[in-house]
mmCIF file of C-alpha atoms in Angstrom:
data_model
loop_
_atom_site.group_PDB
_atom_site.id
_atom_site.type_symbol
_atom_site.label_atom_id
_atom_site.label_comp_id
_atom_site.label_asym_id
_atom_site.label_seq_id
_atom_site.Cartn_x
_atom_site.Cartn_y
_atom_site.Cartn_z
ATOM 1 C CA MET A 1 0.000 0.000 0.000
ATOM 2 C CA ALA A 2 2.736 2.418 0.934
ATOM 3 C CA LEU A 3 4.725 1.419 -2.151
ATOM 4 C CA SER A 4 1.802 2.214 -4.428
ATOM 5 C CA ARG A 5 1.389 5.699 -2.917
ATOM 6 C CA VAL A 6 5.048 6.472 -3.547
ATOM 7 C CA CYS A 7 4.782 5.318 -7.145
ATOM 8 C CA TRP A 8 1.726 7.411 -7.821
ATOM 9 C CA ALA A 9 3.311 10.528 -6.272
ATOM 10 C CA ARG A 10 6.480 10.046 -8.332
ATOM 11 C CA ALA A 11 4.439 9.610 -11.505
ATOM 12 C CA ALA A 12 2.511 12.829 -10.778
ATOM 13 C CA LEU A 13 5.662 14.832 -10.173
ATOM 14 C CA TRP A 14 7.558 13.619 -13.204
ATOM 15 C CA GLY A 15 4.683 13.721 -15.648
ATOM 16 C CA SER A 16 4.092 10.015 -15.883
ATOM 17 C CA ALA A 17 1.372 8.780 -18.228
ATOM 18 C CA VAL A 18 -0.086 6.637 -15.495
ATOM 19 C CA THR A 19 -3.520 7.913 -14.540
ATOM 20 C CA PRO A 20 -3.999 8.139 -10.763
ATOM 21 C CA GLY A 21 -7.174 7.311 -8.965
ATOM 22 C CA PRO A 22 -9.712 9.902 -7.895
ATOM 23 C CA HIS A 23 -8.526 9.926 -4.287
ATOM 24 C CA VAL A 24 -4.914 10.557 -5.239
ATOM 25 C CA THR A 25 -5.908 13.132 -7.863
ATOM 26 C CA ARG A 26 -7.707 15.186 -5.230
ATOM 27 C CA LYS A 27 -4.642 15.156 -2.985
ATOM 28 C CA LEU A 28 -2.362 16.217 -5.809
ATOM 29 C CA GLN A 29 -4.657 19.154 -6.620
ATOM 30 C CA LEU A 30 -4.505 20.348 -3.031
ATOM 31 C CA VAL A 31 -0.709 20.055 -3.050
ATOM 32 C CA ARG A 32 -0.441 22.048 -6.292
ATOM 33 C CA CYS A 33 -2.740 24.765 -4.966
ATOM 34 C CA GLY A 34 -0.555 25.059 -1.908
ATOM 35 C CA LEU A 35 2.570 25.376 -4.038
ATOM 36 C CA ALA A 36 0.942 27.998 -6.304
ATOM 37 C CA TRP A 37 -0.256 30.261 -3.498
ATOM 38 C CA GLY A 38 2.774 29.740 -1.318
ATOM 39 C CA ALA A 39 2.904 29.413 2.411
ATOM 40 C CA PRO A 40 0.335 31.222 4.581
ATOM 41 C CA ARG A 41 1.285 34.853 5.108
ATOM 42 C CA SER A 42 2.700 35.816 8.436
ATOM 43 C CA SER A 43 0.801 38.419 10.428
ATOM 44 C CA LYS A 44 4.001 40.493 10.571
ATOM 45 C CA LEU A 45 3.587 41.426 6.916
ATOM 46 C CA HIS A 46 0.331 43.273 7.612
ATOM 47 C CA LEU A 47 0.515 47.015 8.501
ATOM 48 C CA SER A 48 -0.166 47.774 12.119
ATOM 49 C CA PRO A 49 -3.186 49.935 13.000
ATOM 50 C CA LYS A 50 -0.831 52.818 13.892
ATOM 51 C CA ALA A 51 0.873 52.627 10.482
ATOM 52 C CA ASP A 52 -2.561 52.530 8.808
ATOM 53 C CA VAL A 53 -3.566 55.708 10.648
ATOM 54 C CA LYS A 54 -0.324 57.458 9.677
ATOM 55 C CA SER A 55 -0.724 56.539 6.025
ATOM 56 C CA LEU A 56 -4.329 57.754 6.105
ATOM 57 C CA ILE A 57 -3.321 61.052 7.687
ATOM 58 C CA SER A 58 -0.550 61.602 5.132
ATOM 59 C CA TYR A 59 -3.015 60.880 2.338
ATOM 60 C CA VAL A 60 -5.553 63.353 3.724
ATOM 61 C CA VAL A 61 -2.857 66.022 4.189
ATOM 62 C CA ALA A 62 -1.614 65.552 0.620
ATOM 63 C CA LYS A 63 -5.144 65.806 -0.786
ATOM 64 C CA THR A 64 -5.852 68.867 1.353
ATOM 65 C CA LYS A 65 -2.740 70.610 0.013
ATOM 66 C CA VAL A 66 -3.814 69.880 -3.560
ATOM 67 C CA ILE A 67 -7.342 71.211 -2.949
ATOM 68 C CA ASN A 68 -5.959 74.247 -1.112
ATOM 69 C CA GLY A 69 -3.637 75.026 -4.010
ATOM 70 C CA LYS A 70 -6.518 74.842 -6.484
ATOM 71 C CA TYR A 71 -8.602 77.100 -4.223
ATOM 72 C CA HIS A 72 -5.797 79.677 -4.042
ATOM 73 C CA ARG A 73 -5.402 79.680 -7.830
ATOM 74 C CA PHE A 74 -9.158 80.117 -8.240
ATOM 75 C CA LEU A 75 -9.214 83.095 -5.874
ATOM 76 C CA GLY A 76 -6.153 84.642 -7.507
ATOM 77 C CA ARG A 77 -7.747 84.466 -10.974
ATOM 78 C CA HIS A 78 -11.309 85.515 -10.180
ATOM 79 C CA PHE A 79 -11.031 87.625 -6.980
ATOM 80 C CA PRO A 80 -7.504 89.147 -6.919
ATOM 81 C CA ARG A 81 -8.209 91.855 -4.323
ATOM 82 C CA PHE A 82 -9.931 89.445 -1.971
ATOM 83 C CA TYR A 83 -7.096 86.960 -2.503
ATOM 84 C CA VAL A 84 -4.535 89.535 -1.336
ATOM 85 C CA MET A 85 -6.551 90.170 1.843
ATOM 86 C CA TYR A 86 -7.055 86.441 2.394
ATOM 87 C CA THR A 87 -3.320 85.731 1.998
ATOM 88 C CA ILE A 88 -2.328 88.498 4.411
ATOM 89 C CA PHE A 89 -4.903 87.312 6.938
ATOM 90 C CA MET A 90 -3.701 83.692 6.821
ATOM 91 C CA LYS A 91 -0.038 84.704 7.072
ATOM 92 C CA GLY A 92 -0.911 86.994 9.960
ATOM 93 C CA LEU A 93 -2.579 84.126 11.820
ATOM 94 C CA GLN A 94 0.492 81.952 11.268
ATOM 95 C CA MET A 95 2.835 84.664 12.554
ATOM 96 C CA LEU A 96 0.612 85.341 15.571
ATOM 97 C CA TRP A 97 0.521 81.621 16.397
ATOM 98 C CA ALA A 98 4.312 81.422 16.083
ATOM 99 C CA ASP A 99 4.641 84.447 18.399
ATOM 100 C CA ALA A 100 2.342 82.778 20.931
ATOM 101 C CA LYS A 101 4.389 79.575 20.934
ATOM 102 C CA LYS A 102 7.626 81.515 21.340
ATOM 103 C CA ALA A 103 6.179 83.623 24.172
ATOM 104 C CA ARG A 104 4.991 80.465 25.917
ATOM 105 C CA ARG A 105 8.432 78.909 25.558
ATOM 106 C CA ILE A 106 10.069 82.025 27.055
ATOM 107 C CA LYS A 107 7.619 82.135 29.969
ATOM 108 C CA THR A 108 8.143 78.430 30.651
ATOM 109 C CA ASN A 109 11.891 78.934 30.700
ATOM 110 C CA MET A 110 11.486 81.896 33.072
ATOM 111 C CA TRP A 111 9.384 79.777 35.414
ATOM 112 C CA LYS A 112 11.733 76.781 35.354
ATOM 113 C CA HIS A 113 14.892 78.780 36.004
ATOM 114 C CA ASN A 114 13.318 81.463 38.216
ATOM 115 C CA ILE A 115 14.285 84.290 35.841
ATOM 116 C CA GLU A 116 12.814 87.787 36.056
ATOM 117 C CA PHE A 117 11.835 89.843 33.017
ATOM 118 C CA HIS A 118 14.792 92.215 33.302
ATOM 119 C CA GLN A 119 17.206 89.243 33.328
ATOM 120 C CA LEU A 120 16.166 88.010 29.889
ATOM 121 C CA PRO A 121 18.206 88.607 26.725
ATOM 122 C CA TYR A 122 17.190 91.604 24.650
ATOM 123 C CA ARG A 123 15.326 89.756 21.905
ATOM 124 C CA GLU A 124 13.252 87.727 24.370
ATOM 125 C CA MET A 125 12.385 90.846 26.376
ATOM 126 C CA GLU A 126 11.325 92.693 23.235
ATOM 127 C CA HIS A 127 9.285 89.711 22.031
ATOM 128 C CA LEU A 128 7.336 89.503 25.294
ATOM 129 C CA ARG A 129 6.749 93.254 25.367
ATOM 130 C CA GLN A 130 5.392 93.341 21.805
ATOM 131 C CA PHE A 131 3.366 90.162 22.220
ATOM 132 C CA ARG A 132 1.596 91.589 25.282
ATOM 133 C CA ARG A 133 0.542 94.658 23.294
ATOM 134 C CA ASP A 134 -0.642 92.504 20.394
ATOM 135 C CA VAL A 135 -2.664 90.243 22.683
ATOM 136 C CA THR A 136 -4.306 93.280 24.309
ATOM 137 C CA LYS A 137 -5.408 94.530 20.894
ATOM 138 C CA CYS A 138 -6.695 91.078 19.849
ATOM 139 C CA LEU A 139 -8.489 90.695 23.173
ATOM 140 C CA PHE A 140 -10.585 93.763 22.418
ATOM 141 C CA LEU A 141 -11.695 92.200 19.123
ATOM 142 C CA GLY A 142 -12.553 88.986 20.927
ATOM 143 C CA ILE A 143 -14.734 90.800 23.441
ATOM 144 C CA ILE A 144 -16.778 92.755 20.890
ATOM 145 C CA SER A 145 -17.354 89.578 18.827
ATOM 146 C CA ILE A 146 -18.985 87.676 21.731
ATOM 147 C CA PRO A 147 -22.643 88.710 21.071
ATOM 148 C CA PRO A 148 -24.548 86.575 18.526
ATOM 149 C CA PHE A 149 -23.831 87.465 14.879
ATOM 150 C CA ALA A 150 -21.407 90.177 16.034
ATOM 151 C CA ASN A 151 -18.538 88.418 14.277
ATOM 152 C CA TYR A 152 -19.871 89.634 10.912
ATOM 153 C CA LEU A 153 -19.751 93.199 12.208
ATOM 154 C CA VAL A 154 -16.215 92.621 13.519
ATOM 155 C CA PHE A 155 -14.998 91.560 10.053
ATOM 156 C CA LEU A 156 -16.513 94.715 8.598
ATOM 157 C CA LEU A 157 -14.863 96.873 11.251
ATOM 158 C CA MET A 158 -11.495 95.184 10.661
ATOM 159 C CA TYR A 159 -11.803 95.966 6.965
ATOM 160 C CA LEU A 160 -12.775 99.602 7.572
ATOM 161 C CA PHE A 161 -10.397 100.329 10.473
ATOM 162 C CA PRO A 162 -7.325 98.089 10.100
ATOM 163 C CA ARG A 163 -4.974 100.540 11.829
ATOM 164 C CA GLN A 164 -7.063 100.802 14.972
ATOM 165 C CA LEU A 165 -8.190 97.169 15.266
ATOM 166 C CA LEU A 166 -5.482 95.004 13.691
ATOM 167 C CA ILE A 167 -1.887 94.355 14.695
ATOM 168 C CA GLN A 168 1.040 94.709 12.287
ATOM 169 C CA HIS A 169 0.904 91.038 11.262
ATOM 170 C CA PHE A 170 -2.312 91.791 9.361
ATOM 171 C CA TRP A 171 -1.133 94.977 7.630
ATOM 172 C CA THR A 172 0.025 95.094 4.023
ATOM 173 C CA PRO A 173 3.604 96.384 3.425
ATOM 174 C CA LYS A 174 2.177 99.723 2.247
ATOM 175 C CA GLN A 175 -0.107 99.943 5.267
ATOM 176 C CA GLN A 176 2.815 99.344 7.606
ATOM 177 C CA ILE A 177 4.616 102.422 6.273
ATOM 178 C CA ASP A 178 1.496 104.579 6.093
ATOM 179 C CA PHE A 179 0.194 103.625 9.535
ATOM 180 C CA LEU A 180 3.569 104.173 11.225
ATOM 181 C CA ASP A 181 3.663 107.634 9.643
ATOM 182 C CA ILE A 182 0.167 108.336 10.985
ATOM 183 C CA TYR A 183 1.100 107.194 14.490
ATOM 184 C CA HIS A 184 4.248 109.331 14.456
ATOM 185 C CA ALA A 185 2.241 112.348 13.295
ATOM 186 C CA LEU A 186 -0.096 111.811 16.262
ATOM 187 C CA ARG A 187 2.713 111.719 18.799
ATOM 188 C CA LYS A 188 4.513 114.602 17.087
ATOM 189 C CA ARG A 189 1.549 116.862 17.877
ATOM 190 C CA SER A 190 2.412 116.588 21.562
ATOM 191 C CA HIS A 191 6.031 117.744 21.120
ATOM 192 C CA PRO A 192 5.351 121.520 21.248
ATOM 193 C CA GLU A 193 3.206 121.082 24.344
ATOM 194 C CA ILE A 194 5.939 119.135 26.148
ATOM 195 C CA LEU A 195 8.642 121.649 25.202
ATOM 196 C CA CYS A 196 6.410 124.556 26.264
ATOM 197 C CA TYR A 197 5.934 122.945 29.673
ATOM 198 C CA LEU A 198 9.720 122.561 30.051
ATOM 199 C CA GLU A 199 10.131 126.290 29.432
ATOM 200 C CA LYS A 200 7.465 127.106 32.010
ATOM 201 C CA VAL A 201 9.196 125.168 34.793
ATOM 202 C CA ILE A 202 12.620 126.782 34.244
ATOM 203 C CA PRO A 203 11.980 129.469 36.931
ATOM 204 C CA LEU A 204 11.098 126.680 39.392
ATOM 205 C CA VAL A 205 14.590 125.147 39.160
ATOM 206 C CA SER A 206 16.468 126.200 42.282
ATOM 207 C CA ASP A 207 20.019 125.836 40.944
ATOM 208 C CA ALA A 208 21.124 128.775 38.751
ATOM 209 C CA GLY A 209 23.483 126.607 36.689
ATOM 210 C CA LEU A 210 20.737 124.099 35.927
ATOM 211 C CA ARG A 211 18.399 126.942 34.959
ATOM 212 C CA GLY A 212 20.978 128.171 32.488
ATOM 213 C CA HIS A 213 21.460 124.683 31.008
ATOM 214 C CA MET A 214 17.704 124.184 30.698
ATOM 215 C CA THR A 215 17.248 127.546 28.961
ATOM 216 C CA GLU A 216 20.100 126.815 26.570
ATOM 217 C CA LEU A 217 18.727 123.365 25.726
ATOM 218 C CA CYS A 218 15.220 124.661 25.019
ATOM 219 C CA THR A 219 16.641 127.443 22.839
ATOM 220 C CA LYS A 220 18.716 124.993 20.811
ATOM 221 C CA ILE A 221 15.726 122.743 20.202
ATOM 222 C CA GLN A 222 13.463 125.645 19.213
ATOM 223 C CA HIS A 223 16.066 126.753 16.652
ATOM 224 C CA GLY A 224 16.161 123.279 15.091
ATOM 225 C CA THR A 225 19.461 122.083 16.585
ATOM 226 C CA HIS A 226 19.867 118.466 17.601
ATOM 227 C CA PRO A 227 21.125 118.439 21.239
ATOM 228 C CA ALA A 228 24.274 116.592 22.229
ATOM 229 C CA VAL A 229 24.257 113.753 24.743
ATOM 230 C CA HIS A 230 26.140 115.764 27.373
ATOM 231 C CA ASP A 231 23.642 118.639 27.055
ATOM 232 C CA ILE A 232 20.812 116.314 28.072
ATOM 233 C CA LEU A 233 22.711 114.455 30.803
ATOM 234 C CA ALA A 234 23.660 117.764 32.401
ATOM 235 C CA LEU A 235 19.985 118.168 33.404
ATOM 236 C CA ARG A 236 19.513 114.791 35.060
ATOM 237 C CA GLU A 237 19.200 116.385 38.504
ATOM 238 C CA CYS A 238 16.178 118.443 37.364
ATOM 239 C CA PHE A 239 14.331 115.276 36.418
ATOM 240 C CA SER A 240 15.059 113.338 39.608
ATOM 241 C CA ASN A 241 12.962 115.573 41.905
ATOM 242 C CA HIS A 242 11.024 118.850 41.812
ATOM 243 C CA PRO A 243 9.922 120.209 39.354
ATOM 244 C CA LEU A 244 10.267 117.461 36.688
ATOM 245 C CA GLY A 245 10.493 114.247 38.702
ATOM 246 C CA MET A 246 8.084 111.440 37.875
ATOM 247 C CA LYS A 247 6.040 112.132 41.016
ATOM 248 C CA GLN A 248 5.898 115.882 40.369
ATOM 249 C CA LEU A 249 4.496 115.754 36.808
ATOM 250 C CA ARG A 250 1.121 117.425 36.344
ATOM 251 C CA ALA A 251 -1.903 115.890 34.651
ATOM 252 C CA LEU A 252 -1.654 117.889 31.408
ATOM 253 C CA GLN A 253 2.039 117.085 31.070
ATOM 254 C CA MET A 254 1.378 113.390 31.659
ATOM 255 C CA LYS A 255 -1.335 113.405 28.998
ATOM 256 C CA ALA A 256 1.071 114.966 26.494
ATOM 257 C CA LEU A 257 3.814 112.475 27.397
ATOM 258 C CA SER A 258 1.331 109.608 27.026
ATOM 259 C CA ARG A 259 0.516 110.728 23.497
ATOM 260 C CA ALA A 260 4.247 110.976 22.757
ATOM 261 C CA MET A 261 4.649 107.360 23.920
ATOM 262 C CA LEU A 262 1.568 106.213 21.938
ATOM 263 C CA LEU A 263 -0.309 105.436 25.154
ATOM 264 C CA THR A 264 -3.900 106.416 25.793
ATOM 265 C CA PRO A 265 -4.180 109.766 27.627
ATOM 266 C CA TYR A 266 -7.806 109.174 28.667
ATOM 267 C CA LEU A 267 -7.124 107.834 32.142
ATOM 268 C CA PRO A 268 -7.113 109.294 35.662
ATOM 269 C CA SER A 269 -3.907 111.010 36.768
ATOM 270 C CA PHE A 270 -2.732 108.218 39.079
ATOM 271 C CA LEU A 271 -3.172 105.624 36.330
ATOM 272 C CA LEU A 272 -1.382 107.833 33.808
ATOM 273 C CA ARG A 273 1.558 108.228 36.191
ATOM 274 C CA HIS A 274 1.698 104.478 36.895
ATOM 275 C CA ARG A 275 1.513 103.547 33.233
ATOM 276 C CA LEU A 276 4.151 106.071 32.175
ATOM 277 C CA LYS A 277 6.483 104.873 34.919
ATOM 278 C CA THR A 278 5.949 101.200 34.027
ATOM 279 C CA HIS A 279 6.455 101.842 30.326
ATOM 280 C CA THR A 280 9.632 103.844 30.949
ATOM 281 C CA ILE A 281 11.065 101.180 33.266
ATOM 282 C CA VAL A 282 10.512 98.529 30.591
ATOM 283 C CA ILE A 283 12.321 100.657 27.993
ATOM 284 C CA HIS A 284 15.161 101.239 30.466
ATOM 285 C CA GLN A 285 15.477 97.490 31.033
ATOM 286 C CA LEU A 286 15.428 96.904 27.283
ATOM 287 C CA ASP A 287 18.189 99.496 26.870
ATOM 288 C CA ARG A 288 20.438 97.736 29.383
ATOM 289 C CA ALA A 289 19.870 94.383 27.675
ATOM 290 C CA LEU A 290 20.538 95.960 24.262
ATOM 291 C CA ALA A 291 23.769 97.523 25.534
ATOM 292 C CA LYS A 292 24.941 94.032 26.580
ATOM 293 C CA LEU A 293 24.009 92.567 23.203
ATOM 294 C CA GLY A 294 25.437 95.421 21.131
ATOM 295 C CA ILE A 295 23.721 97.501 18.439
ATOM 296 C CA GLY A 296 25.876 95.825 15.797
ATOM 297 C CA GLN A 297 24.128 92.496 16.480
ATOM 298 C CA LEU A 298 20.705 93.850 15.484
ATOM 299 C CA THR A 299 19.198 93.315 12.057
ATOM 300 C CA PRO A 300 18.116 96.404 10.056
ATOM 301 C CA GLN A 301 14.457 95.746 10.918
ATOM 302 C CA GLU A 302 15.262 95.366 14.630
ATOM 303 C CA VAL A 303 17.170 98.668 14.574
ATOM 304 C CA LYS A 304 14.284 100.533 12.967
ATOM 305 C CA SER A 305 11.757 98.993 15.366
ATOM 306 C CA ALA A 306 13.901 99.926 18.378
ATOM 307 C CA CYS A 307 14.222 103.527 17.173
ATOM 308 C CA TYR A 308 10.498 103.851 16.486
ATOM 309 C CA LEU A 309 9.643 102.592 19.970
ATOM 310 C CA ARG A 310 11.859 105.322 21.452
ATOM 311 C CA GLY A 311 10.293 108.195 19.502
ATOM 312 C CA LEU A 312 12.140 108.328 16.173
ATOM 313 C CA ASN A 313 10.247 107.941 12.887
ATOM 314 C CA SER A 314 12.761 105.475 11.473
ATOM 315 C CA THR A 315 10.702 104.427 8.435
ATOM 316 C CA HIS A 316 12.301 107.152 6.279
ATOM 317 C CA ILE A 317 15.808 107.239 7.789
ATOM 318 C CA ALA A 318 18.809 105.260 6.583
ATOM 319 C CA GLU A 319 19.925 102.327 8.692
ATOM 320 C CA GLU A 320 23.295 103.898 9.550
ATOM 321 C CA ARG A 321 21.596 107.045 10.850
ATOM 322 C CA CYS A 322 19.233 104.928 12.918
ATOM 323 C CA ARG A 323 22.143 103.031 14.477
ATOM 324 C CA ALA A 324 23.898 106.308 15.302
ATOM 325 C CA TRP A 325 20.777 107.730 16.936
ATOM 326 C CA LEU A 326 20.179 104.526 18.899
ATOM 327 C CA GLY A 327 23.765 104.716 20.159
ATOM 328 C CA GLU A 328 23.107 108.233 21.504
ATOM 329 C CA TRP A 329 19.931 107.023 23.201
ATOM 330 C CA LEU A 330 21.766 104.159 24.910
ATOM 331 C CA GLN A 331 24.462 106.520 26.183
ATOM 332 C CA ILE A 332 21.795 108.544 27.960
ATOM 333 C CA SER A 333 19.651 105.644 29.134
ATOM 334 C CA CYS A 334 22.469 103.536 30.572
ATOM 335 C CA SER A 335 23.736 106.571 32.527
ATOM 336 C CA LEU A 336 20.441 107.096 34.369
ATOM 337 C CA LYS A 337 19.240 105.626 37.638
ATOM 338 C CA GLU A 338 15.660 104.619 38.293
ATOM 339 C CA ALA A 339 14.966 107.898 40.129
ATOM 340 C CA GLU A 340 15.997 109.830 36.998
ATOM 341 C CA LEU A 341 13.763 108.005 34.537
ATOM 342 C CA SER A 342 11.649 111.107 33.990
ATOM 343 C CA LEU A 343 14.536 112.367 31.848
ATOM 344 C CA LEU A 344 14.358 109.191 29.762
ATOM 345 C CA LEU A 345 10.634 109.799 29.319
ATOM 346 C CA HIS A 346 11.227 113.354 28.094
ATOM 347 C CA ASN A 347 14.132 112.121 25.977
ATOM 348 C CA VAL A 348 11.549 110.712 23.547
ATOM 349 C CA VAL A 349 11.043 114.347 22.507
ATOM 350 C CA LEU A 350 14.394 115.944 23.276
ATOM 351 C CA LEU A 351 16.511 113.521 21.245
ATOM 352 C CA SER A 352 14.177 112.910 18.304
ATOM 353 C CA VAL A 353 12.456 116.203 17.489
ATOM 354 C CA ASN A 354 15.290 117.707 15.409
ATOM 355 C CA TYR A 355 17.151 114.585 14.302
ATOM 356 C CA THR A 356 18.088 114.499 10.608
ATOM 357 C CA GLY A 357 15.384 112.850 8.543
ATOM 358 C CA THR A 358 12.509 113.376 10.976
ATOM 359 C CA GLY A 359 10.960 116.264 9.130
ATOM 360 C CA ARG A 360 7.945 114.223 8.083
#
């Protein structure tokens, strides 16, 4: 029996003409099917559920990019003006999100290492300062869009009043130049009022030498001369106590200084004084951090932004002139103590009003 099975199997494999029985034929068919399909697949060859999810996500992302590209081309062809606004808005959201992540990373690092704001490097200090102002502006938009259907009104207001309601991330390049010029024109209106007040307090200065220096400085500025650093530092004692110390400033003077710093003047006197002092302290801390970093390490855009924050309309001034002016500012700022910060506050006007290129 066993011998016959071997013979039949050999005949089937070697193509023998011997015809096997039905039972053996069925077995040979099963063997051939097994050889044709191969061995059963191992479960290791199948993709894991996690790999399936990743491949699905990558597929969806790729399709989304293709659809998004077609949508952008459609808008660019049929609605070019709307497409420009849409592109700026989307880029602005991306930049704002990147700023938020960076600010969170800085705050986390401050918390982990027990670092105060004034101990941060210059760029991180400046990023936090600007991000706080941007968030305050965005928070106002969020509040007025809370009522039902108010979001449609908010979009209309953003379109009509981009300077007042939107941050710089959502401005076009032309709007950035135009709006900065408008803001500088607003703060420039307060310059004559601030200088007039300085002239009025000259008789209140007890020291005769300081009175003479103050009179000479005001005369130079009125005649269009840019004051030297030593001319301003010579008056530091006048700004540390009566009549020009931070605690001795009057309400009208604080309102004018608030406009010069692009801060709202429509607050009670004690809040104006607190806000001016806080704002000036932050700038003083930024100046010390910038002095450690060095002006030469700043990019052209960082230089112009730093000058504009300190009162100079840097949008129409060459980079070299901006660096020179910022160097003069740092000489004054780094020489002052906290009790003399009223001079730094007035320096926004004294050092910028007659600087070359600020005629606009």
